[in-house]
Amino acid sequence: MSEPKLAKREVFSSRNVFILAAIGSAVGLGNIWRFPYVAYTNGGGAFLIPYLVALLSAGIPLLFFDYTLGHRYRSAPPLAMRRAGKQWSEIFGWWQVLVCFVIGVYYAAILAWAAMYFFFSFTEAWGDDPAGFLMGDFLQVAETPGIAFDFVPAVAIPMLVAWALVIAVISLGVKRGISRANVVMIPLLLVMFLVLVIQAVTLPGAADGLNAFFTPDWAALGDTAVWAAAYGQIFFSLSVGFGIMITYSSYLRRRTNLAGSGLVVGFANSGFELLAGIGVFATLGFLMQATGSSMEDVAAGGIGLAFIAFPSIVSSTSWGPLLGALFFGSLVFAGFTSMISIVEVVVAAIQDKLGLGRLTSTLVVGLPMALISMLLLPTTTGLYFLDITDEFINKFGILAGAFAMVVVVAWILRKLPLLQRHVDRVSSVQFGKVWLVLVGVIVPVVLGYILVNEVITKIQTPYGGYPLDVLGIFGWGMSGLVVVVAIVLAFTPWRKSTITEVDEDALDAKYEEIMAK
Amino acid sequence: MTATAIIMMGTAMVTLWGGLGAAITHLARTPEVIVDEDDD
């Protein structure tokens, strides 16, 4: 058996920097454009109850699960899963890495759109038809889904800039790149969004919007779909289950208060979602009043909210350009810090596997990702690719991958008690056996339920009405390919110098010694 | 806004932002201890 000394590894300079980076990863586009709409359509104010239950019973426990795997085994997901188990269990680490690879490829496009809309806000470039402008003038979306290589320079150029910046930040490493980017951007994001919300709640009609958002529909609590939506929102918004938190926590010092830090990250993420809900629905209330529409007409989520509804709001008020700049600027900052974390997972995994330096591994990963991204996204069919890939990778990549990893660690490798002792040993808050039940039983049951529902829905109704061949390639095919490649990578040998097996007792003793200092 | 909506908004704020405040306060009371780690 090997010594417990695992490897020399970069570390975050302090706990607070790690917390900012973790918040930067968790707070992303989903907090701003997904949560408000999900809450509104799933019981409004009553949604708070399943949302809180989901946060405490699955979100935060799963966050600790990721933290503990990364922290104990000090490596990106593949090596962490190898050290926690055997060669086959590495598959589940690579699965998460490949999910990040796919998401990174299309995420750059959304970042580019948000950046362009930041500038469009000053001229209200969409005129009086934001939907027509988005699909026609800006994205030049082709009439039929497929793959075309008709490039759209207005998307390609900002995407290229986004990739250059992401690669530059990651190549600088954990301390000089990732930490600094988050330390600057997260406080800025918070300030910008606070100003936006203060502006929003003073708009005429804001109270009506907030009324629609917070009025509870108590009957919704009896609907299992609402509870599934709450668990789904918490799961997707916390950045758990796809390797990011495992990777970031692998850069923590051994003596780090994992649970204490995790509680701050979990509540900061949900706190920001609430702020976003208030800001978005206050402005939608204004739009409702300005256009004489009902909330059902103006409420939207995702791309529809950001790039169609919000531009309409910007055009409807005299201080619209400032409102637009704050909104799209917030999207850019939230998206950029999340994208750094997504690409970092792949870089860290390759760095572990090949033993390359930081700059080399960043280029080995970043350049091919950027190339694929630049070939598929800034084209007239890019929106179709993004829509299908995003839907399938979320459901059959993140969700299925997380479900599989939890089941493997809890029920096949039976490592949960060991991980529970680890997180309790280094933390100021101990959850003991309760955590075992939540991660070992509640999380797989809930994730499994959502997953089975998704599979049934997708089989019964082709997603988005797309042709089956297109869904077969970019949806089902891509989801399956991710698993196949994960298996191949898992059975690719490690360098001889890489420690793939650890003596858990010796590792426990080492942590005891460090905690006693 | 209706009274029910105001109550729900207040409850959400107290729970989530209060939870964040409590988590930050708790963490601040357990200062970070940096010790020598032979492989860092």
Coordinates of C-alpha atoms in Angstrom, one line a residue:
Chain A
M1 CA 0.0 0.0 0.0
S2 CA 1.1 3.5 -0.7
E3 CA 1.9 6.2 1.8
P4 CA -0.9 8.6 2.5
K5 CA 1.1 11.4 0.8
L6 CA -0.8 11.8 -2.4
A7 CA 0.6 14.6 -4.5
K8 CA 1.8 18.1 -4.6
R9 CA -1.2 20.2 -5.5
E10 CA -2.0 23.8 -6.0
V11 CA -4.3 25.2 -3.3
F12 CA -6.6 28.2 -2.9
S13 CA -4.8 30.9 -0.9
S14 CA -7.6 30.9 1.7
R15 CA -11.0 29.5 2.6
N16 CA -12.7 32.7 1.6
V17 CA -11.2 32.6 -1.9
F18 CA -12.5 29.0 -2.3
I19 CA -15.9 30.1 -1.2
L20 CA -16.0 32.9 -3.7
A21 CA -14.9 30.5 -6.5
A22 CA -17.5 27.9 -5.5
I23 CA -20.2 30.7 -5.4
G24 CA -18.9 31.8 -8.8
S25 CA -19.4 28.4 -10.2
A26 CA -22.8 27.8 -8.6
V27 CA -24.2 31.2 -9.4
G28 CA -24.7 31.0 -13.1
L29 CA -27.2 31.7 -15.8
G30 CA -29.7 29.2 -14.3
N31 CA -30.0 31.3 -11.1
I32 CA -31.0 34.4 -13.1
W33 CA -33.1 33.0 -15.9
R34 CA -34.3 29.6 -14.7
F35 CA -35.2 29.9 -11.0
P36 CA -37.7 32.8 -11.3
Y37 CA -39.7 31.0 -14.0
V38 CA -39.6 27.6 -12.3
A39 CA -40.8 29.1 -9.0
Y40 CA -43.6 31.0 -10.7
T41 CA -44.9 28.0 -12.7
N42 CA -44.6 25.6 -9.7
G43 CA -46.8 27.2 -7.0
G44 CA -45.3 30.7 -6.7
G45 CA -44.8 31.5 -3.0
A46 CA -45.7 28.0 -2.1
F47 CA -42.7 26.7 -4.1
L48 CA -40.5 28.0 -1.2
I49 CA -41.4 25.0 0.9
P50 CA -40.3 22.2 -1.5
Y51 CA -37.4 24.3 -2.6
L52 CA -36.1 24.6 1.0
V53 CA -36.7 20.9 1.7
A54 CA -34.8 20.1 -1.5
L55 CA -31.9 22.4 -0.5
L56 CA -31.5 20.9 3.0
S57 CA -32.3 17.3 2.2
A58 CA -30.4 16.9 -1.1
G59 CA -28.6 20.0 -2.4
I60 CA -26.4 20.7 0.6
P61 CA -25.8 17.0 1.4
L62 CA -24.8 16.4 -2.2
L63 CA -22.5 19.5 -2.1
F64 CA -20.8 18.0 0.9
F65 CA -20.5 14.6 -0.9
D66 CA -18.7 16.3 -3.8
Y67 CA -16.5 18.4 -1.5
T68 CA -15.5 15.3 0.5
L69 CA -14.6 13.2 -2.5
G70 CA -12.4 16.0 -3.9
H71 CA -10.9 17.0 -0.6
R72 CA -10.0 13.5 0.7
Y73 CA -8.5 12.2 -2.5
R74 CA -7.1 15.6 -3.7
S75 CA -7.8 15.0 -7.4
A76 CA -10.2 15.7 -10.2
P77 CA -13.2 13.3 -10.5
P78 CA -11.5 10.4 -12.5
L79 CA -8.6 10.0 -10.1
A80 CA -10.8 10.7 -7.1
M81 CA -13.1 7.9 -8.1
R82 CA -10.1 5.6 -8.8
R83 CA -8.7 6.3 -5.4
A84 CA -12.1 5.8 -3.8
G85 CA -12.6 2.5 -5.6
K86 CA -11.1 0.6 -8.5
Q87 CA -10.4 1.0 -12.2
W88 CA -14.0 0.5 -13.3
S89 CA -15.2 3.2 -10.8
E90 CA -13.1 5.7 -12.7
I91 CA -15.7 5.6 -15.5
F92 CA -18.0 7.7 -13.3
G93 CA -15.4 10.4 -12.9
W94 CA -14.7 10.6 -16.6
W95 CA -18.4 10.7 -17.3
Q96 CA -18.7 13.9 -15.3
V97 CA -15.5 15.3 -17.0
L98 CA -17.0 14.7 -20.4
V99 CA -20.3 16.3 -19.4
C100 CA -18.3 19.4 -18.6
F101 CA -16.5 19.1 -22.0
V102 CA -19.9 19.2 -23.8
I103 CA -21.3 22.0 -21.6
G104 CA -18.2 24.1 -22.1
V105 CA -18.5 23.8 -25.8
Y106 CA -22.0 25.4 -26.0
Y107 CA -21.7 27.6 -22.9
A108 CA -19.3 29.9 -24.7
A109 CA -22.1 30.8 -27.1
I110 CA -24.5 32.0 -24.5
L111 CA -21.7 34.0 -22.9
A112 CA -21.1 35.6 -26.3
W113 CA -24.8 36.4 -26.8
A114 CA -25.0 38.0 -23.4
A115 CA -21.9 40.1 -24.1
M116 CA -23.3 41.3 -27.4
Y117 CA -26.6 42.2 -25.8
F118 CA -24.7 44.2 -23.2
F119 CA -23.6 46.5 -26.1
F120 CA -27.0 46.2 -27.9
S121 CA -28.7 47.6 -24.7
F122 CA -27.1 51.1 -25.4
T123 CA -28.6 51.4 -28.9
E124 CA -31.7 49.1 -28.4
A125 CA -30.5 47.3 -31.5
W126 CA -33.6 45.0 -31.5
G127 CA -35.9 47.9 -32.3
D128 CA -39.5 47.0 -31.7
D129 CA -39.2 43.3 -32.4
P130 CA -36.8 41.6 -30.0
A131 CA -37.8 38.1 -31.0
G132 CA -37.4 38.8 -34.7
F133 CA -34.0 40.5 -34.1
L134 CA -32.7 37.5 -32.0
M135 CA -33.7 34.8 -34.5
G136 CA -33.2 36.8 -37.7
D137 CA -30.7 39.7 -37.6
F138 CA -28.5 38.5 -34.8
L139 CA -28.4 34.6 -34.8
Q140 CA -29.6 34.3 -38.4
V141 CA -31.2 31.0 -37.4
A142 CA -31.7 28.5 -40.3
E143 CA -35.2 27.3 -41.1
T144 CA -34.4 23.6 -40.5
P145 CA -32.4 22.0 -37.7
G146 CA -29.2 20.3 -38.7
I147 CA -25.5 21.2 -39.1
A148 CA -24.5 24.0 -41.4
F149 CA -21.2 25.8 -41.5
D150 CA -22.7 29.2 -42.4
F151 CA -20.9 31.3 -39.8
V152 CA -22.4 34.3 -38.1
P153 CA -19.5 36.8 -37.3
A154 CA -21.5 38.7 -34.7
V155 CA -21.5 35.5 -32.6
A156 CA -18.2 34.1 -33.7
I157 CA -16.1 37.1 -32.7
P158 CA -17.3 37.4 -29.1
M159 CA -17.1 33.6 -28.7
L160 CA -13.5 33.7 -29.8
V161 CA -12.8 36.4 -27.2
A162 CA -14.6 34.4 -24.5
W163 CA -12.5 31.3 -25.2
A164 CA -9.3 33.3 -25.2
L165 CA -10.2 34.8 -21.8
V166 CA -11.2 31.5 -20.3
I167 CA -8.1 29.8 -21.5
A168 CA -5.9 32.7 -20.3
V169 CA -7.5 32.6 -16.8
I170 CA -7.2 28.8 -16.4
S171 CA -3.7 28.7 -17.7
L172 CA -2.6 31.1 -14.9
G173 CA -3.6 28.4 -12.4
V174 CA -5.7 28.2 -9.3
K175 CA -4.1 31.1 -7.3
R176 CA -3.3 33.6 -10.0
G177 CA -6.1 32.8 -12.5
I178 CA -9.2 31.2 -11.1
S179 CA -9.0 32.8 -7.7
R180 CA -8.3 36.3 -9.0
A181 CA -11.1 36.2 -11.6
N182 CA -13.6 35.2 -8.9
V183 CA -12.4 37.6 -6.3
V184 CA -13.0 40.4 -8.8
M185 CA -16.1 39.2 -10.6
I186 CA -18.3 37.9 -7.8
P187 CA -18.4 41.1 -5.7
L188 CA -18.9 43.0 -8.9
L189 CA -21.7 40.7 -9.9
L190 CA -23.4 41.2 -6.6
V191 CA -23.2 45.0 -6.7
M192 CA -24.4 45.1 -10.3
F193 CA -27.3 42.8 -9.5
L194 CA -28.3 44.7 -6.4
V195 CA -28.4 48.0 -8.3
L196 CA -30.5 46.2 -10.9
V197 CA -33.0 44.9 -8.3
I198 CA -33.2 48.3 -6.6
Q199 CA -34.0 49.8 -10.0
A200 CA -36.5 47.1 -10.8
V201 CA -38.5 47.3 -7.6
T202 CA -39.0 51.0 -8.1
L203 CA -40.5 50.6 -11.6
P204 CA -44.3 51.1 -11.9
G205 CA -46.0 47.7 -11.9
A206 CA -43.2 46.1 -9.9
A207 CA -45.6 45.3 -7.0
D208 CA -47.9 43.4 -9.4
G209 CA -45.0 41.4 -10.7
L210 CA -43.9 40.5 -7.2
N211 CA -47.5 39.7 -6.3
A212 CA -47.7 37.2 -9.1
F213 CA -44.3 35.7 -8.1
F214 CA -45.0 35.3 -4.4
T215 CA -48.7 34.5 -4.2
P216 CA -48.8 30.9 -3.1
D217 CA -50.8 28.2 -4.8
W218 CA -51.0 25.8 -1.9
A219 CA -52.6 23.1 -4.1
A220 CA -49.2 22.8 -5.9
L221 CA -47.7 21.2 -2.8
G222 CA -49.8 18.0 -3.5
D223 CA -48.3 17.7 -6.9
T224 CA -45.2 15.4 -7.2
A225 CA -44.1 17.3 -10.3
V226 CA -43.7 20.5 -8.3
W227 CA -41.5 18.6 -5.8
A228 CA -39.4 17.1 -8.6
A229 CA -39.1 20.7 -10.1
A230 CA -37.8 21.9 -6.7
Y231 CA -35.2 19.1 -6.4
G232 CA -34.3 19.6 -10.1
Q233 CA -33.8 23.4 -9.6
I234 CA -31.6 22.9 -6.5
F235 CA -29.6 20.2 -8.2
F236 CA -28.9 22.1 -11.4
S237 CA -28.3 25.4 -9.7
L238 CA -25.8 24.3 -7.1
S239 CA -23.3 22.9 -9.6
V240 CA -23.3 19.6 -7.9
G241 CA -23.0 16.2 -9.7
F242 CA -20.8 17.1 -12.6
G243 CA -17.3 17.3 -11.1
I244 CA -16.9 21.0 -10.5
M245 CA -17.1 20.9 -6.7
I246 CA -14.9 17.8 -6.6
T247 CA -12.3 19.6 -8.6
Y248 CA -12.4 22.9 -6.7
S249 CA -12.4 21.1 -3.3
S250 CA -9.3 19.2 -4.4
Y251 CA -7.5 22.5 -4.2
L252 CA -8.3 23.0 -0.6
R253 CA -5.8 22.7 2.2
R254 CA -6.3 19.5 4.2
R255 CA -7.4 21.4 7.3
T256 CA -10.4 23.2 5.9
N257 CA -13.9 23.6 7.4
L258 CA -15.8 21.8 4.6
A259 CA -19.3 21.9 6.0
G260 CA -19.0 25.4 7.3
S261 CA -17.8 26.6 3.9
G262 CA -20.5 24.5 2.1
L263 CA -23.3 26.0 4.1
V264 CA -22.2 29.5 3.0
V265 CA -22.0 28.4 -0.6
G266 CA -25.4 26.7 -0.5
F267 CA -27.2 29.6 1.1
A268 CA -25.4 32.2 -1.1
N269 CA -26.5 30.4 -4.2
S270 CA -30.2 30.2 -3.1
G271 CA -30.0 33.7 -1.7
F272 CA -28.9 35.0 -5.1
E273 CA -31.8 33.0 -6.7
L274 CA -34.3 34.8 -4.5
L275 CA -32.7 38.1 -5.4
A276 CA -32.9 37.2 -9.1
G277 CA -36.6 36.2 -8.7
I278 CA -37.4 39.6 -7.1
G279 CA -35.5 41.5 -9.8
V280 CA -36.9 39.5 -12.8
F281 CA -40.5 39.5 -11.6
A282 CA -40.5 43.2 -10.6
T283 CA -39.4 44.1 -14.2
L284 CA -41.9 41.6 -15.7
G285 CA -44.6 43.4 -13.6
F286 CA -43.4 46.6 -15.2
L287 CA -43.6 45.1 -18.7
M288 CA -47.1 43.7 -17.9
Q289 CA -48.3 47.1 -17.0
A290 CA -46.6 48.9 -19.9
T291 CA -48.0 46.5 -22.5
G292 CA -51.4 45.8 -20.8
S293 CA -50.6 42.1 -20.8
S294 CA -51.1 39.5 -18.1
M295 CA -48.3 37.7 -16.3
E296 CA -49.0 34.5 -18.2
D297 CA -48.2 36.5 -21.4
V298 CA -45.0 38.1 -20.3
A299 CA -43.5 35.4 -18.0
A300 CA -40.7 33.4 -19.6
G301 CA -37.5 31.6 -18.6
G302 CA -34.2 30.9 -20.3
I303 CA -33.4 32.4 -23.6
G304 CA -36.9 33.8 -24.0
L305 CA -36.6 35.8 -20.8
A306 CA -33.1 37.1 -21.4
F307 CA -33.0 37.8 -25.0
I308 CA -36.7 38.6 -25.8
A309 CA -38.6 39.7 -22.7
F310 CA -35.7 41.7 -21.2
P311 CA -35.0 43.7 -24.3
S312 CA -38.7 44.6 -24.4
I313 CA -38.4 45.9 -20.9
V314 CA -35.2 47.9 -21.8
S315 CA -37.1 49.5 -24.7
S316 CA -40.1 50.4 -22.4
T317 CA -38.3 52.6 -19.9
S318 CA -36.3 55.7 -20.2
W319 CA -33.4 54.3 -18.2
G320 CA -33.6 51.0 -20.1
P321 CA -30.0 51.1 -21.4
L322 CA -28.7 51.1 -17.8
L323 CA -31.1 48.4 -16.8
G324 CA -30.0 46.3 -19.9
A325 CA -26.3 46.9 -19.2
L326 CA -26.7 45.8 -15.6
F327 CA -28.7 42.7 -16.6
F328 CA -26.5 41.5 -19.4
G329 CA -23.4 42.5 -17.6
S330 CA -24.6 40.3 -14.7
L331 CA -25.2 37.4 -17.1
V332 CA -21.7 37.8 -18.5
F333 CA -20.0 37.8 -15.1
A334 CA -22.2 34.9 -13.8
G335 CA -21.6 32.9 -16.9
F336 CA -17.9 33.6 -17.2
T337 CA -17.1 32.4 -13.6
S338 CA -19.2 29.3 -14.2
M339 CA -17.6 28.6 -17.5
I340 CA -14.1 28.8 -15.9
S341 CA -15.2 26.2 -13.4
I342 CA -16.6 23.9 -16.2
V343 CA -13.5 24.0 -18.3
E344 CA -11.3 23.6 -15.2
V345 CA -12.8 20.2 -14.5
V346 CA -11.5 18.9 -17.9
V347 CA -8.2 20.6 -17.5
A348 CA -7.6 19.2 -14.0
A349 CA -8.6 15.7 -15.1
I350 CA -6.1 15.8 -18.0
Q351 CA -3.5 17.3 -15.8
D352 CA -3.9 14.4 -13.4
K353 CA -3.9 11.8 -16.1
L354 CA -1.0 12.9 -18.2
G355 CA 1.0 14.7 -15.6
L356 CA 1.3 17.8 -17.8
G357 CA 2.1 21.3 -16.5
R358 CA -0.7 23.8 -16.1
L359 CA -0.2 25.8 -19.3
T360 CA 0.2 22.7 -21.4
S361 CA -2.8 20.9 -20.0
T362 CA -4.9 24.1 -20.5
L363 CA -3.9 24.3 -24.1
V364 CA -4.3 20.5 -24.7
V365 CA -7.9 20.8 -23.4
G366 CA -8.9 24.4 -24.2
L367 CA -7.8 24.6 -27.9
P368 CA -9.8 21.5 -29.0
M369 CA -12.8 22.6 -27.0
A370 CA -12.6 26.0 -28.5
L371 CA -12.2 24.6 -32.0
I372 CA -15.3 22.3 -31.7
S373 CA -17.2 25.2 -30.1
M374 CA -16.3 27.6 -32.9
L375 CA -17.2 25.1 -35.6
L376 CA -20.7 24.2 -34.2
L377 CA -22.1 27.2 -32.3
P378 CA -21.6 30.5 -34.2
T379 CA -23.4 29.2 -37.2
T380 CA -27.0 29.4 -38.5
T381 CA -27.8 26.1 -36.9
G382 CA -25.9 26.8 -33.6
L383 CA -29.1 27.5 -31.7
Y384 CA -30.6 24.1 -32.5
F385 CA -27.4 22.4 -31.5
L386 CA -27.3 24.3 -28.2
D387 CA -30.9 23.7 -27.4
I388 CA -30.8 19.9 -28.0
T389 CA -27.4 19.4 -26.4
D390 CA -28.2 21.5 -23.4
E391 CA -31.4 19.5 -22.7
F392 CA -29.9 16.1 -23.2
I393 CA -26.6 16.7 -21.4
N394 CA -28.5 18.2 -18.4
K395 CA -30.8 15.2 -18.1
F396 CA -28.7 12.2 -19.3
G397 CA -25.3 13.6 -18.5
I398 CA -25.5 15.6 -15.3
L399 CA -28.5 13.9 -13.8
A400 CA -27.7 10.3 -14.8
G401 CA -24.0 10.8 -14.1
A402 CA -24.6 12.1 -10.6
F403 CA -27.2 9.4 -9.9
A404 CA -24.7 6.7 -11.0
M405 CA -21.8 8.2 -8.9
V406 CA -23.8 8.4 -5.7
V407 CA -25.1 4.8 -6.1
V408 CA -21.6 3.5 -6.9
V409 CA -20.0 5.3 -3.9
A410 CA -22.8 4.6 -1.5
W411 CA -24.0 1.1 -2.4
I412 CA -21.2 -0.6 -4.4
L413 CA -18.0 0.8 -3.0
R414 CA -19.7 1.5 0.4
K415 CA -17.5 4.5 1.1
L416 CA -20.2 6.7 2.5
P417 CA -19.4 6.0 6.2
L418 CA -15.7 6.8 5.5
L419 CA -16.6 10.0 3.7
Q420 CA -19.0 11.0 6.6
R421 CA -16.2 10.6 9.1
H422 CA -14.0 12.6 6.9
V423 CA -16.3 15.6 6.5
D424 CA -17.3 15.5 10.2
R425 CA -13.6 15.4 11.2
V426 CA -12.6 18.5 9.3
S427 CA -15.8 20.5 9.8
S428 CA -17.2 22.8 12.5
V429 CA -20.8 21.4 11.8
Q430 CA -21.3 17.7 12.0
F431 CA -24.3 16.0 10.3
G432 CA -23.3 12.4 11.3
K433 CA -25.6 9.6 10.3
V434 CA -28.3 12.0 9.0
W435 CA -25.9 12.8 6.1
L436 CA -25.6 9.1 5.4
V437 CA -29.3 8.7 5.1
L438 CA -29.7 11.8 3.0
V439 CA -26.9 11.0 0.5
G440 CA -27.4 7.2 0.5
V441 CA -31.2 7.1 0.3
I442 CA -32.9 10.4 -0.3
V443 CA -30.6 11.7 -3.1
P444 CA -30.6 8.5 -5.2
V445 CA -34.4 8.1 -4.8
V446 CA -35.1 11.6 -5.9
L447 CA -32.6 11.7 -8.7
G448 CA -33.7 8.3 -9.9
Y449 CA -37.4 9.4 -9.9
I450 CA -36.6 12.5 -11.9
L451 CA -34.4 10.5 -14.3
V452 CA -37.0 7.8 -15.0
N453 CA -39.6 10.5 -15.6
E454 CA -37.3 12.3 -18.0
V455 CA -36.5 9.1 -20.0
I456 CA -40.3 8.3 -20.3
T457 CA -41.1 11.8 -21.4
K458 CA -38.3 12.0 -23.9
I459 CA -39.3 8.6 -25.4
Q460 CA -43.0 9.5 -25.5
T461 CA -42.6 13.0 -26.9
P462 CA -39.6 13.9 -29.1
Y463 CA -37.9 16.9 -27.4
G464 CA -38.9 20.3 -28.9
G465 CA -40.6 18.7 -31.9
Y466 CA -37.2 18.2 -33.5
P467 CA -36.7 15.5 -36.2
L468 CA -35.8 12.1 -34.7
D469 CA -32.5 11.9 -36.7
V470 CA -31.3 15.2 -35.3
L471 CA -32.3 14.2 -31.8
G472 CA -30.7 10.8 -32.3
I473 CA -27.4 12.4 -33.1
F474 CA -27.1 15.4 -30.9
G475 CA -29.4 14.2 -28.1
W476 CA -29.4 10.5 -27.5
G477 CA -26.2 9.8 -29.5
M478 CA -24.2 12.4 -27.8
S479 CA -25.4 11.3 -24.3
G480 CA -24.4 7.7 -25.2
L481 CA -21.1 8.7 -26.7
V482 CA -20.1 10.4 -23.5
V483 CA -20.5 7.1 -21.6
V484 CA -18.6 5.1 -24.2
V485 CA -15.7 7.6 -24.2
A486 CA -15.7 7.6 -20.4
I487 CA -15.3 3.8 -20.4
V488 CA -12.4 4.0 -22.9
L489 CA -10.6 6.7 -20.8
A490 CA -11.1 4.8 -17.6
F491 CA -9.2 1.8 -19.0
T492 CA -6.4 3.9 -20.4
P493 CA -3.4 3.4 -18.1
W494 CA -2.1 6.0 -15.7
R495 CA 1.5 7.0 -15.5
K496 CA 3.5 4.8 -13.2
S497 CA 4.2 7.7 -10.9
T498 CA 0.5 8.4 -10.3
I499 CA -0.7 7.0 -7.0
T500 CA -4.0 5.4 -7.8
E501 CA -4.5 3.4 -4.6
V502 CA -4.6 4.9 -1.1
D503 CA -4.4 3.4 2.3
E504 CA -7.6 4.7 3.9
D505 CA -6.5 4.0 7.4
A506 CA -3.2 5.9 6.9
L507 CA -5.0 8.7 5.3
D508 CA -7.4 8.9 8.2
A509 CA -4.4 9.0 10.6
K510 CA -2.8 11.8 8.6
Y511 CA -6.0 13.9 8.8
E512 CA -6.2 13.2 12.6
E513 CA -2.7 14.4 12.9
I514 CA -3.3 17.6 10.9
M515 CA -6.5 18.4 12.9
A516 CA -4.6 17.9 16.2
K517 CA -2.0 20.5 15.3
Chain B
M1 CA -49.2 43.2 -3.2
T2 CA -51.5 41.0 -1.2
A3 CA -50.8 40.3 2.5
T4 CA -50.2 36.6 1.6
A5 CA -47.7 37.5 -1.0
I6 CA -45.9 39.9 1.3
I7 CA -45.7 37.2 4.0
M8 CA -44.3 34.6 1.6
M9 CA -41.7 37.2 0.3
G10 CA -40.7 38.0 3.9
T11 CA -40.5 34.3 4.8
A12 CA -38.3 33.6 1.8
M13 CA -36.0 36.5 2.6
V14 CA -35.7 35.6 6.3
T15 CA -35.0 31.9 5.5
L16 CA -32.6 32.2 2.7
W17 CA -30.8 35.5 3.4
G18 CA -31.0 34.8 7.2
G19 CA -29.6 31.3 6.5
L20 CA -26.7 32.9 4.6
G21 CA -26.1 35.4 7.4
A22 CA -26.1 32.6 10.0
A23 CA -23.7 30.5 7.9
I24 CA -21.3 33.4 7.4
T25 CA -21.5 34.3 11.1
H26 CA -20.8 30.7 12.1
L27 CA -17.9 30.5 9.7
A28 CA -16.4 33.7 11.0
R29 CA -16.4 32.3 14.5
T30 CA -14.3 29.3 13.4
P31 CA -11.2 31.0 12.0
E32 CA -9.1 29.3 9.4
V33 CA -6.1 27.5 10.8
I34 CA -3.2 27.1 8.4
V35 CA -0.9 24.3 9.4
D36 CA 2.2 22.8 7.7
E37 CA 1.1 20.1 5.3
D38 CA 4.1 18.1 4.0
D39 CA 2.7 17.6 0.5
D40 CA 1.5 21.1 -0.2

